[in-house]
Amino acid sequence: MNGNVSVGFIVIAALAVFGIIVIAMIYNSLIAKRNNVDNAFATIDTLLKKRCDLIPNLVATVKTYMQHENSTLTKVAELRARAIDPNTPAAEKMTLQNEISSSLRSIMVSVESYPDLKATENFQMLQRSLNEIEEQLSAARRSFNANVTDFNTSIQIFPYSILAGMMGFTKKELFAATEAERENPNVANLFK
Amino acid sequence: MKTIAEFRDFYNNDLASNILKIAESGKILQDKMLKASMILGILTALATCTFLLPIPMMAAVITAAVFVIADIIAFVHFYGKKKELNGLFKFLVVKKIIEFADPGLKYSPAGYVSQGLFAASGIYNQSIDRYEGEDLICGTYNNVELQFSEIKVCYKQTTRDSKGNTHTTYVPFFDGVFFVADFNKDFKSTTLVLPDTTESIFGQLVGNFLQKCNIMRSGKLIRMEDSEFEKCFVVYGADDIESRYILTPKIMRAMIDIRERLSNAVAFAFVGSRIFITIPNSRNLFEMESLVPTYQEAEAIFLDVMRFTYLVDELSLDLRIWTKV
């Protein structure tokens, strides 16, 4: 009788230890996935700052040629100043960065009308640098989306969903193109 | 990229005379081989008939042996002549076809991509105990630096039989074309894109788990967004973002097309701002198929060259719009 009680006690203790280990593994996994998402977002932020650093050089290079596009150049310089201002809220920074993307696209399209500017070494180097950063940004966004998808899947599947609910983890938003970016470009307008 | 029509013009203007030269020599060799095999065949048959004659066995054996040795000598002689003619074919025909494909390309019949580069790619984990190759093509194509050749790579296997004797065999683990080119982006980490055999055998759930646990591969498993790409390939990389920087949706599509076009077992590695591609291939490329070559043979060689140089176009390696020039 005493032997049966001892065996029963050992089995319960082993199950409890096993349960604690499983919970710890799930907890650690969720924390790691959340940190991956934060890390991926931080990388995007770093690349956006790198892009902002190119803007003064770009404006200085093109403004002597593109005098008719002064308003666009002024706008992008202002957007940049607000985007790098540490007092600007994070949500607003995202919106500003999207506007910067849109303005830079307009500038690059306008440059097509200035072959002399396009031929300068300085501009070509800038264009390559911008292309490079946009390519890296695209990779960083894809990485962010992959990490967010992994995190979102984890907090929804059993048994992770139980612990995720208790820890207050909620679904994160994926990076999506803005409405303006989704529109097909009207090529005819570019040649007006 | 040169077209078939352009090749036809090139053949008629520049190559036909060389093909004719080889064909003439080949015809002479073919006739000699035919005569020799007929004569030796009859004599060897007659020699074996001496066993039926009432002569000492030793005399019959010696007679048969003499003709068998003559057969072997004739075989070795004509094999040597064929090899000589093949060498001439490579110099007069294959070299010219490759230079026509792009004047920046050079051909070395006995050369091959170095073992160091093969090992550096990291595509295969096995130790390299025997490394041989031929038909090196190197230089620039569309201003992209590249080199590729046929290679055969083996690892050593030592077995012991029941009597305790050791036997060493060389087991080939790669036989095909190894392609190396300058990539159009700079990157620091290594990314491997390998054929996804695990998922196709074990299914997605178990396959993914096994791929994640694969300790034979350095770098972590990276899942890409393209589901068709994921079915064909498995990606290991040290840096998730850098791997995605290299493997854009366009490049992933191109890899799927390359896999369909060249081989299901094609594998890619991105190391030191270069791309490495292994393409298993059982056919011996850039060889003279018949002793009397024709236009069709020359065209087949041209298509073989284009099959690999086209990788530059498919992967847009000549597109230089980023910081790497």
Coordinates of C-alpha atoms in Angstrom, one line a residue:
Chain A
M1 CA 0.0 0.0 0.0
N2 CA 2.8 2.4 1.0
G3 CA 4.7 1.3 -2.2
N4 CA 1.7 2.2 -4.4
V5 CA 1.4 5.6 -2.8
S6 CA 5.1 6.3 -3.4
V7 CA 4.9 5.2 -7.1
G8 CA 1.8 7.4 -7.5
F9 CA 3.6 10.3 -5.9
I10 CA 6.6 9.9 -8.2
V11 CA 4.4 9.7 -11.3
I12 CA 2.6 12.9 -10.3
A13 CA 5.9 14.6 -9.6
A14 CA 7.4 13.5 -12.9
L15 CA 4.3 14.8 -14.8
A16 CA 4.4 18.1 -13.0
V17 CA 8.1 18.5 -13.8
F18 CA 7.4 17.6 -17.5
G19 CA 4.6 20.1 -17.5
I20 CA 6.8 22.8 -16.1
I21 CA 9.4 22.1 -18.7
V22 CA 6.9 22.2 -21.6
I23 CA 5.4 25.5 -20.3
A24 CA 8.9 27.0 -20.0
M25 CA 9.8 25.9 -23.5
I26 CA 6.6 27.4 -24.9
Y27 CA 7.2 30.6 -22.9
N28 CA 10.8 30.9 -24.2
S29 CA 9.7 30.3 -27.7
L30 CA 7.0 33.0 -27.6
I31 CA 9.5 35.5 -26.1
A32 CA 12.1 34.6 -28.8
K33 CA 9.6 35.1 -31.6
R34 CA 8.4 38.4 -30.2
N35 CA 12.0 39.6 -29.9
N36 CA 12.6 38.5 -33.5
V37 CA 9.7 40.7 -34.6
D38 CA 11.1 43.7 -32.6
N39 CA 14.6 43.1 -34.0
A40 CA 13.3 43.0 -37.6
F41 CA 11.4 46.2 -37.0
A42 CA 14.5 47.9 -35.6
T43 CA 16.4 46.9 -38.7
I44 CA 13.8 48.6 -40.9
D45 CA 14.1 51.7 -38.7
T46 CA 17.9 51.7 -39.2
L47 CA 17.6 51.4 -42.9
L48 CA 15.0 54.2 -43.1
K49 CA 17.4 56.5 -41.2
K50 CA 20.1 55.5 -43.6
R51 CA 17.8 56.6 -46.5
C52 CA 17.1 59.9 -44.7
D53 CA 20.9 60.5 -44.6
L54 CA 21.0 60.4 -48.4
I55 CA 18.3 63.1 -48.9
P56 CA 20.4 66.3 -48.2
N57 CA 23.0 65.1 -50.7
L58 CA 20.3 64.2 -53.2
V59 CA 18.6 67.6 -52.8
A60 CA 21.9 69.5 -53.2
T61 CA 22.8 67.5 -56.3
V62 CA 19.5 67.9 -58.2
K63 CA 18.3 71.4 -57.2
T64 CA 20.6 73.3 -59.6
Y65 CA 19.3 71.3 -62.5
M66 CA 15.7 70.7 -61.4
Q67 CA 14.6 74.3 -60.7
H68 CA 11.0 73.6 -61.7
E69 CA 10.8 70.9 -59.1
N70 CA 11.7 73.1 -56.2
S71 CA 8.4 72.4 -54.3
T72 CA 9.0 68.7 -54.4
L73 CA 12.6 69.1 -53.2
T74 CA 11.6 71.4 -50.4
K75 CA 8.8 69.0 -49.4
V76 CA 11.1 66.0 -49.1
A77 CA 13.7 68.0 -47.1
E78 CA 10.9 69.0 -44.7
L79 CA 9.6 65.4 -44.4
R80 CA 13.1 64.3 -43.7
A81 CA 13.6 66.8 -40.9
R82 CA 10.4 65.7 -39.2
A83 CA 11.1 62.0 -39.7
I84 CA 14.5 62.2 -37.9
D85 CA 13.2 64.5 -35.1
P86 CA 13.3 62.5 -31.9
N87 CA 10.1 64.2 -30.7
T88 CA 8.0 62.9 -33.6
P89 CA 5.8 60.1 -32.4
A90 CA 6.5 56.6 -33.9
A91 CA 3.2 56.3 -35.7
E92 CA 3.7 59.7 -37.4
K93 CA 7.3 58.7 -38.4
M94 CA 5.9 55.7 -40.3
T95 CA 3.5 58.0 -42.2
L96 CA 6.3 60.5 -42.9
Q97 CA 8.5 57.7 -44.2
N98 CA 5.8 56.6 -46.6
E99 CA 5.5 60.1 -47.9
I100 CA 9.3 60.3 -48.3
S101 CA 9.1 57.1 -50.4
S102 CA 6.5 58.7 -52.6
S103 CA 8.4 62.0 -52.9
L104 CA 11.6 60.2 -53.8
R105 CA 9.8 58.2 -56.5
S106 CA 8.5 61.5 -58.0
I107 CA 12.0 63.0 -58.0
M108 CA 13.5 59.9 -59.7
V109 CA 10.8 60.0 -62.4
S110 CA 11.4 63.8 -62.9
V111 CA 15.1 63.3 -63.3
E112 CA 14.3 61.5 -66.6
S113 CA 13.7 64.9 -68.1
Y114 CA 17.2 66.1 -67.2
P115 CA 19.7 64.0 -69.1
D116 CA 22.6 66.3 -68.1
L117 CA 21.8 65.6 -64.4
K118 CA 21.4 61.8 -65.1
A119 CA 24.9 61.7 -66.6
T120 CA 26.7 63.2 -63.6
E121 CA 28.8 60.8 -61.6
N122 CA 27.5 62.2 -58.3
F123 CA 23.9 61.6 -59.3
Q124 CA 24.6 58.1 -60.6
M125 CA 26.3 57.2 -57.3
L126 CA 23.3 58.6 -55.3
Q127 CA 20.9 56.7 -57.5
R128 CA 22.8 53.5 -56.9
S129 CA 22.9 54.1 -53.1
L130 CA 19.1 54.8 -53.1
N131 CA 18.4 51.6 -55.1
E132 CA 20.6 49.7 -52.7
I133 CA 18.8 51.0 -49.6
E134 CA 15.4 50.4 -51.2
E135 CA 16.4 46.8 -52.0
Q136 CA 17.7 46.3 -48.4
L137 CA 14.5 47.9 -47.1
S138 CA 12.4 45.5 -49.1
A139 CA 14.4 42.6 -47.7
A140 CA 14.0 43.9 -44.2
R141 CA 10.2 44.3 -44.6
R142 CA 9.9 40.8 -46.0
S143 CA 11.9 39.5 -43.0
F144 CA 9.7 41.5 -40.6
N145 CA 6.5 40.0 -42.3
A146 CA 8.0 36.5 -42.0
N147 CA 8.7 37.0 -38.3
V148 CA 5.3 38.5 -37.7
T149 CA 3.6 35.6 -39.5
D150 CA 5.6 33.2 -37.4
F151 CA 4.7 35.0 -34.2
N152 CA 1.0 35.3 -35.1
T153 CA 0.8 31.6 -36.0
S154 CA 2.4 30.7 -32.8
I155 CA 0.0 32.6 -30.6
Q156 CA -3.0 31.1 -32.4
I157 CA -2.1 27.4 -32.4
F158 CA -2.6 25.0 -29.6
P159 CA -1.0 24.8 -26.9
Y160 CA 0.8 28.1 -27.5
S161 CA -2.5 30.0 -27.6
I162 CA -3.2 29.2 -24.0
L163 CA 0.0 30.7 -22.7
A164 CA -0.1 33.6 -25.2
G165 CA -3.5 34.6 -24.0
M166 CA -2.3 34.5 -20.4
M167 CA 0.8 36.6 -21.3
G168 CA -1.4 39.2 -23.2
F169 CA 0.2 38.6 -26.6
T170 CA -1.9 39.8 -29.4
K171 CA -1.6 39.6 -33.2
K172 CA 0.8 42.0 -34.8
E173 CA 0.2 43.8 -38.1
L174 CA 2.1 42.9 -41.2
F175 CA 3.8 45.5 -43.4
A176 CA 1.5 46.3 -46.2
A177 CA 1.8 48.7 -49.2
T178 CA -0.1 51.9 -48.9
E179 CA -3.1 52.7 -51.2
A180 CA -0.9 55.0 -53.2
E181 CA 1.8 52.3 -53.7
R182 CA -0.9 49.8 -54.7
E183 CA -2.2 52.0 -57.6
N184 CA -0.9 51.2 -61.0
P185 CA 1.3 54.2 -62.1
N186 CA -0.3 56.3 -64.8
V187 CA 2.6 56.4 -67.2
A188 CA 0.8 59.0 -69.4
N189 CA 0.9 61.6 -66.6
L190 CA 4.7 61.2 -66.4
F191 CA 5.1 62.6 -69.8
K192 CA 2.8 65.6 -69.4
Chain B
M1 CA 22.4 36.5 -76.5
K2 CA 23.3 34.9 -79.8
T3 CA 20.4 33.3 -81.8
I4 CA 20.3 30.0 -83.8
A5 CA 20.0 32.1 -87.0
E6 CA 23.2 34.0 -86.1
F7 CA 24.9 30.7 -85.3
R8 CA 23.9 29.4 -88.7
D9 CA 25.5 32.4 -90.4
F10 CA 28.6 32.0 -88.3
Y11 CA 28.8 28.3 -89.2
N12 CA 28.5 28.9 -92.9
N13 CA 31.0 31.8 -92.9
D14 CA 33.6 30.7 -90.3
L15 CA 33.1 27.2 -89.0
A16 CA 32.1 25.0 -91.9
S17 CA 35.7 24.7 -93.3
N18 CA 37.0 23.5 -89.9
I19 CA 34.2 21.0 -89.6
L20 CA 35.1 19.8 -93.1
K21 CA 38.7 19.4 -92.1
I22 CA 37.8 17.3 -89.1
A23 CA 35.2 15.3 -91.1
E24 CA 37.8 14.4 -93.7
S25 CA 40.3 13.2 -91.1
G26 CA 37.5 11.4 -89.4
K27 CA 36.4 9.6 -92.5
I28 CA 39.9 8.4 -93.2
L29 CA 40.2 7.1 -89.6
Q30 CA 36.7 5.5 -89.8
D31 CA 37.7 3.6 -93.0
K32 CA 41.0 2.5 -91.4
M33 CA 39.1 1.3 -88.3
L34 CA 36.6 -0.6 -90.4
K35 CA 39.3 -2.3 -92.4
A36 CA 41.4 -3.2 -89.4
S37 CA 38.4 -4.6 -87.5
M38 CA 37.3 -6.7 -90.4
I39 CA 40.8 -8.1 -91.0
L40 CA 41.6 -8.6 -87.3
G41 CA 38.1 -10.0 -86.7
I42 CA 38.6 -12.7 -89.4
L43 CA 42.1 -13.5 -88.3
T44 CA 41.1 -13.8 -84.7
A45 CA 38.2 -16.0 -85.6
L46 CA 40.6 -18.2 -87.6
A47 CA 43.1 -18.2 -84.8
T48 CA 40.4 -19.5 -82.3
C49 CA 39.7 -22.3 -84.9
T50 CA 43.2 -23.6 -84.3
F51 CA 41.8 -25.2 -81.2
L52 CA 39.9 -27.6 -83.4
L53 CA 43.0 -28.6 -85.4
P54 CA 45.1 -31.6 -84.4
I55 CA 48.1 -29.4 -83.2
P56 CA 49.6 -29.1 -79.7
M57 CA 47.4 -27.1 -77.3
M58 CA 50.2 -24.7 -76.5
A59 CA 50.6 -23.8 -80.3
A60 CA 46.9 -23.0 -80.5
V61 CA 47.0 -21.0 -77.3
I62 CA 50.0 -19.0 -78.5
T63 CA 48.3 -18.4 -81.9
A64 CA 45.1 -17.2 -80.3
A65 CA 47.0 -15.0 -77.8
V66 CA 49.0 -13.3 -80.6
F67 CA 45.8 -12.2 -82.4
V68 CA 44.1 -11.1 -79.1
I69 CA 47.2 -9.0 -78.4
A70 CA 47.0 -7.6 -81.9
D71 CA 43.4 -6.7 -81.3
I72 CA 44.3 -4.9 -78.1
I73 CA 47.1 -3.0 -79.8
A74 CA 44.8 -2.0 -82.6
F75 CA 42.2 -0.9 -80.1
V76 CA 44.6 1.2 -78.2
H77 CA 46.1 2.7 -81.4
F78 CA 42.7 3.7 -82.7
Y79 CA 41.5 4.9 -79.3
G80 CA 44.6 7.2 -79.3
K81 CA 43.8 8.4 -82.8
K82 CA 40.2 9.1 -81.8
K83 CA 41.3 11.1 -78.8
E84 CA 43.7 13.1 -81.0
L85 CA 40.9 13.9 -83.4
N86 CA 38.7 14.9 -80.4
G87 CA 41.4 17.2 -79.3
L88 CA 41.6 18.8 -82.7
F89 CA 37.8 19.1 -82.7
K90 CA 37.9 20.9 -79.4
F91 CA 40.6 23.3 -80.7
L92 CA 39.1 24.0 -84.1
V93 CA 35.4 23.8 -83.4
V94 CA 34.4 24.0 -79.7
K95 CA 36.9 26.9 -79.1
K96 CA 35.5 28.9 -82.0
I97 CA 31.9 28.3 -81.0
I98 CA 32.6 29.6 -77.5
E99 CA 34.3 32.7 -78.7
F100 CA 31.4 33.3 -81.0
A101 CA 28.9 33.0 -78.1
D102 CA 30.9 35.9 -76.5
P103 CA 34.3 37.2 -77.5
G104 CA 35.0 37.7 -73.8
L105 CA 35.0 33.9 -73.1
K106 CA 38.0 31.7 -73.3
Y107 CA 38.1 27.9 -73.5
S108 CA 40.6 25.5 -72.0
P109 CA 39.8 21.8 -72.8
A110 CA 41.9 20.4 -70.0
G111 CA 41.1 23.1 -67.5
Y112 CA 38.4 23.1 -64.8
V113 CA 37.1 25.2 -61.9
S114 CA 39.3 24.9 -58.9
Q115 CA 38.7 22.5 -56.0
G116 CA 39.1 25.5 -53.7
L117 CA 36.1 27.2 -55.2
F118 CA 34.0 24.0 -55.1
A119 CA 34.8 23.6 -51.4
A120 CA 34.2 27.3 -50.7
S121 CA 30.6 27.0 -52.1
G122 CA 29.6 24.8 -49.2
I123 CA 27.0 23.0 -51.2
Y124 CA 28.4 19.6 -50.5
N125 CA 29.5 18.5 -47.0
Q126 CA 31.5 15.4 -48.0
S127 CA 35.3 15.4 -48.0
I128 CA 36.9 15.8 -51.4
D129 CA 39.3 12.9 -52.0
R130 CA 39.3 13.0 -55.8
Y131 CA 38.6 16.0 -57.9
E132 CA 38.9 16.1 -61.7
G133 CA 37.4 18.0 -64.6
E134 CA 37.6 19.4 -68.1
D135 CA 36.3 21.9 -70.6
L136 CA 36.8 25.1 -68.6
I137 CA 35.0 28.2 -70.0
C138 CA 36.0 31.4 -68.3
G139 CA 36.1 35.2 -68.9
T140 CA 33.2 37.6 -69.2
Y141 CA 29.7 37.2 -70.7
N142 CA 27.6 40.3 -71.0
N143 CA 30.4 42.0 -68.9
V144 CA 29.8 39.5 -66.0
E145 CA 32.9 37.6 -64.9
L146 CA 32.2 33.9 -64.9
Q147 CA 33.7 30.4 -65.2
F148 CA 32.2 27.0 -65.5
S149 CA 33.4 23.5 -66.3
E150 CA 32.6 19.8 -66.0
I151 CA 33.8 18.3 -62.8
K152 CA 33.6 15.0 -61.1
V153 CA 34.1 14.8 -57.3
C154 CA 34.5 11.7 -55.2
Y155 CA 35.0 10.8 -51.6
K156 CA 37.1 7.8 -50.4
Q157 CA 35.4 4.8 -49.0
T158 CA 37.4 2.2 -47.3
T159 CA 35.8 -1.2 -46.6
R160 CA 37.1 -4.3 -44.9
D161 CA 36.2 -7.8 -46.2
S162 CA 35.7 -11.0 -44.1
K163 CA 39.4 -11.8 -44.6
G164 CA 40.5 -8.5 -43.1
N165 CA 41.7 -7.0 -46.4
T166 CA 40.9 -3.3 -46.9
H167 CA 39.5 -2.1 -50.2
T168 CA 39.4 1.6 -51.2
T169 CA 36.9 2.9 -53.6
Y170 CA 36.2 6.4 -54.8
V171 CA 32.5 7.1 -54.7
P172 CA 31.4 10.0 -56.9
F173 CA 29.0 12.4 -55.1
F174 CA 28.9 15.1 -57.8
D175 CA 29.3 14.7 -61.6
G176 CA 28.2 17.6 -63.7
V177 CA 28.8 21.3 -64.4
F178 CA 30.0 23.7 -61.7
F179 CA 29.3 27.3 -62.5
V180 CA 30.7 30.4 -60.7
A181 CA 29.9 34.0 -61.4
D182 CA 30.2 37.5 -60.0
F183 CA 26.8 38.4 -58.3
N184 CA 25.4 41.8 -58.9
K185 CA 25.1 42.6 -55.1
D186 CA 27.6 42.7 -52.3
F187 CA 26.9 40.6 -49.3
K188 CA 28.9 39.2 -46.3
S189 CA 27.1 36.1 -45.1
T190 CA 26.6 32.8 -46.8
T191 CA 23.2 31.6 -48.2
L192 CA 22.6 28.1 -49.5
V193 CA 19.7 27.2 -51.7
L194 CA 19.5 23.4 -51.9
P195 CA 17.1 20.9 -53.5
D196 CA 14.3 20.2 -51.0
T197 CA 14.3 16.4 -50.9
T198 CA 13.3 16.2 -47.2
E199 CA 10.0 17.9 -47.7
S200 CA 9.2 15.9 -50.8
I201 CA 9.9 12.6 -49.0
F202 CA 8.4 13.4 -45.5
G203 CA 5.9 16.0 -46.3
Q204 CA 5.8 19.6 -45.1
L205 CA 5.3 19.2 -41.4
V206 CA 7.9 16.5 -40.7
G207 CA 10.2 17.8 -43.5
N208 CA 10.3 21.3 -42.0
F209 CA 11.1 19.9 -38.6
L210 CA 14.0 17.8 -40.0
Q211 CA 15.3 20.7 -42.0
K212 CA 15.3 22.9 -38.8
C213 CA 17.2 20.2 -36.9
N214 CA 19.8 19.7 -39.7
I215 CA 23.1 20.1 -37.8
M216 CA 25.1 19.2 -40.9
R217 CA 24.3 22.6 -42.3
S218 CA 25.6 25.8 -40.8
G219 CA 23.2 28.8 -40.8
K220 CA 19.6 28.6 -39.9
L221 CA 16.6 27.5 -42.0
I222 CA 14.9 30.4 -43.7
R223 CA 11.4 30.1 -45.0
M224 CA 10.7 32.2 -48.1
E225 CA 7.3 33.5 -49.1
D226 CA 7.1 31.9 -52.5
S227 CA 5.3 28.5 -51.9
E228 CA 6.4 27.0 -55.2
F229 CA 10.0 28.0 -54.4
E230 CA 9.7 26.4 -51.0
K231 CA 8.5 23.1 -52.5
C232 CA 11.6 23.0 -54.8
F233 CA 14.3 24.4 -52.5
V234 CA 15.4 24.7 -48.9
V235 CA 17.3 27.8 -47.8
Y236 CA 20.0 28.0 -45.1
G237 CA 21.5 31.4 -44.3
A238 CA 23.5 33.1 -41.5
D239 CA 21.6 36.3 -41.9
D240 CA 17.8 36.3 -42.6
I241 CA 17.7 39.8 -44.1
E242 CA 20.8 39.4 -46.3
S243 CA 19.4 36.1 -47.6
R244 CA 16.1 37.9 -48.6
Y245 CA 18.2 40.8 -50.0
I246 CA 19.7 38.2 -52.4
L247 CA 16.7 36.0 -52.9
T248 CA 14.2 38.6 -54.3
P249 CA 10.9 37.3 -55.7
K250 CA 12.3 37.7 -59.2
I251 CA 15.4 35.7 -58.4
M252 CA 13.3 32.9 -56.7
R253 CA 11.2 32.7 -59.9
A254 CA 14.4 32.5 -62.0
M255 CA 15.7 29.6 -59.8
I256 CA 12.5 27.7 -60.3
D257 CA 12.8 28.2 -64.1
I258 CA 16.5 27.1 -63.9
R259 CA 15.5 24.0 -62.0
E260 CA 12.9 23.1 -64.7
R261 CA 15.3 23.9 -67.5
L262 CA 18.5 22.2 -66.3
S263 CA 18.0 19.7 -63.4
N264 CA 15.8 19.0 -60.4
A265 CA 19.0 18.6 -58.4
V266 CA 20.4 22.0 -59.2
A267 CA 21.8 23.8 -56.1
F268 CA 23.0 27.4 -55.4
A269 CA 25.3 29.0 -53.0
F270 CA 25.9 32.7 -52.4
V271 CA 29.4 33.3 -50.9
G272 CA 31.7 36.3 -51.0
S273 CA 29.5 38.3 -53.4
R274 CA 29.6 35.4 -55.9
I275 CA 27.1 32.8 -57.0
F276 CA 27.9 29.2 -57.2
I277 CA 25.7 26.7 -59.1
T278 CA 26.1 22.9 -59.2
I279 CA 24.2 21.2 -62.1
P280 CA 24.3 17.4 -62.1
N281 CA 24.7 16.2 -65.6
S282 CA 25.4 12.6 -66.8
R283 CA 26.2 13.6 -70.4
N284 CA 29.8 14.3 -71.3
L285 CA 29.6 17.8 -72.9
F286 CA 31.7 19.4 -75.6
E287 CA 32.9 16.1 -77.0
M288 CA 33.0 14.9 -80.6
E289 CA 29.9 12.6 -80.9
S290 CA 30.9 11.0 -84.2
L291 CA 34.1 10.7 -86.2
V292 CA 32.4 12.6 -89.1
P293 CA 30.9 15.7 -87.4
T294 CA 28.0 17.6 -89.0
Y295 CA 26.3 20.9 -88.6
Q296 CA 23.9 19.4 -86.1
E297 CA 26.7 18.4 -83.8
A298 CA 28.2 21.9 -83.9
E299 CA 24.7 23.4 -83.2
A300 CA 24.3 21.0 -80.2
I301 CA 27.6 22.3 -78.8
F302 CA 26.5 25.9 -79.3
L303 CA 23.2 25.2 -77.5
D304 CA 25.2 23.5 -74.6
V305 CA 27.3 26.7 -74.2
M306 CA 24.2 28.9 -74.3
R307 CA 22.4 26.7 -71.8
F308 CA 24.9 27.8 -69.2
T309 CA 25.7 31.3 -70.2
Y310 CA 21.9 32.0 -70.3
L311 CA 22.1 31.7 -66.5
V312 CA 23.6 35.2 -66.5
D313 CA 20.4 36.5 -68.3
E314 CA 18.0 34.5 -66.2
L315 CA 19.5 35.7 -62.9
S316 CA 20.0 39.2 -64.4
L317 CA 23.6 39.1 -63.2
D318 CA 24.4 41.9 -65.7
L319 CA 21.9 44.3 -64.0
R320 CA 24.1 46.7 -62.1
I321 CA 21.8 49.3 -60.6
W322 CA 23.0 48.9 -57.0
T323 CA 26.2 50.0 -55.4
K324 CA 28.2 47.0 -56.7
V325 CA 29.5 47.9 -60.2

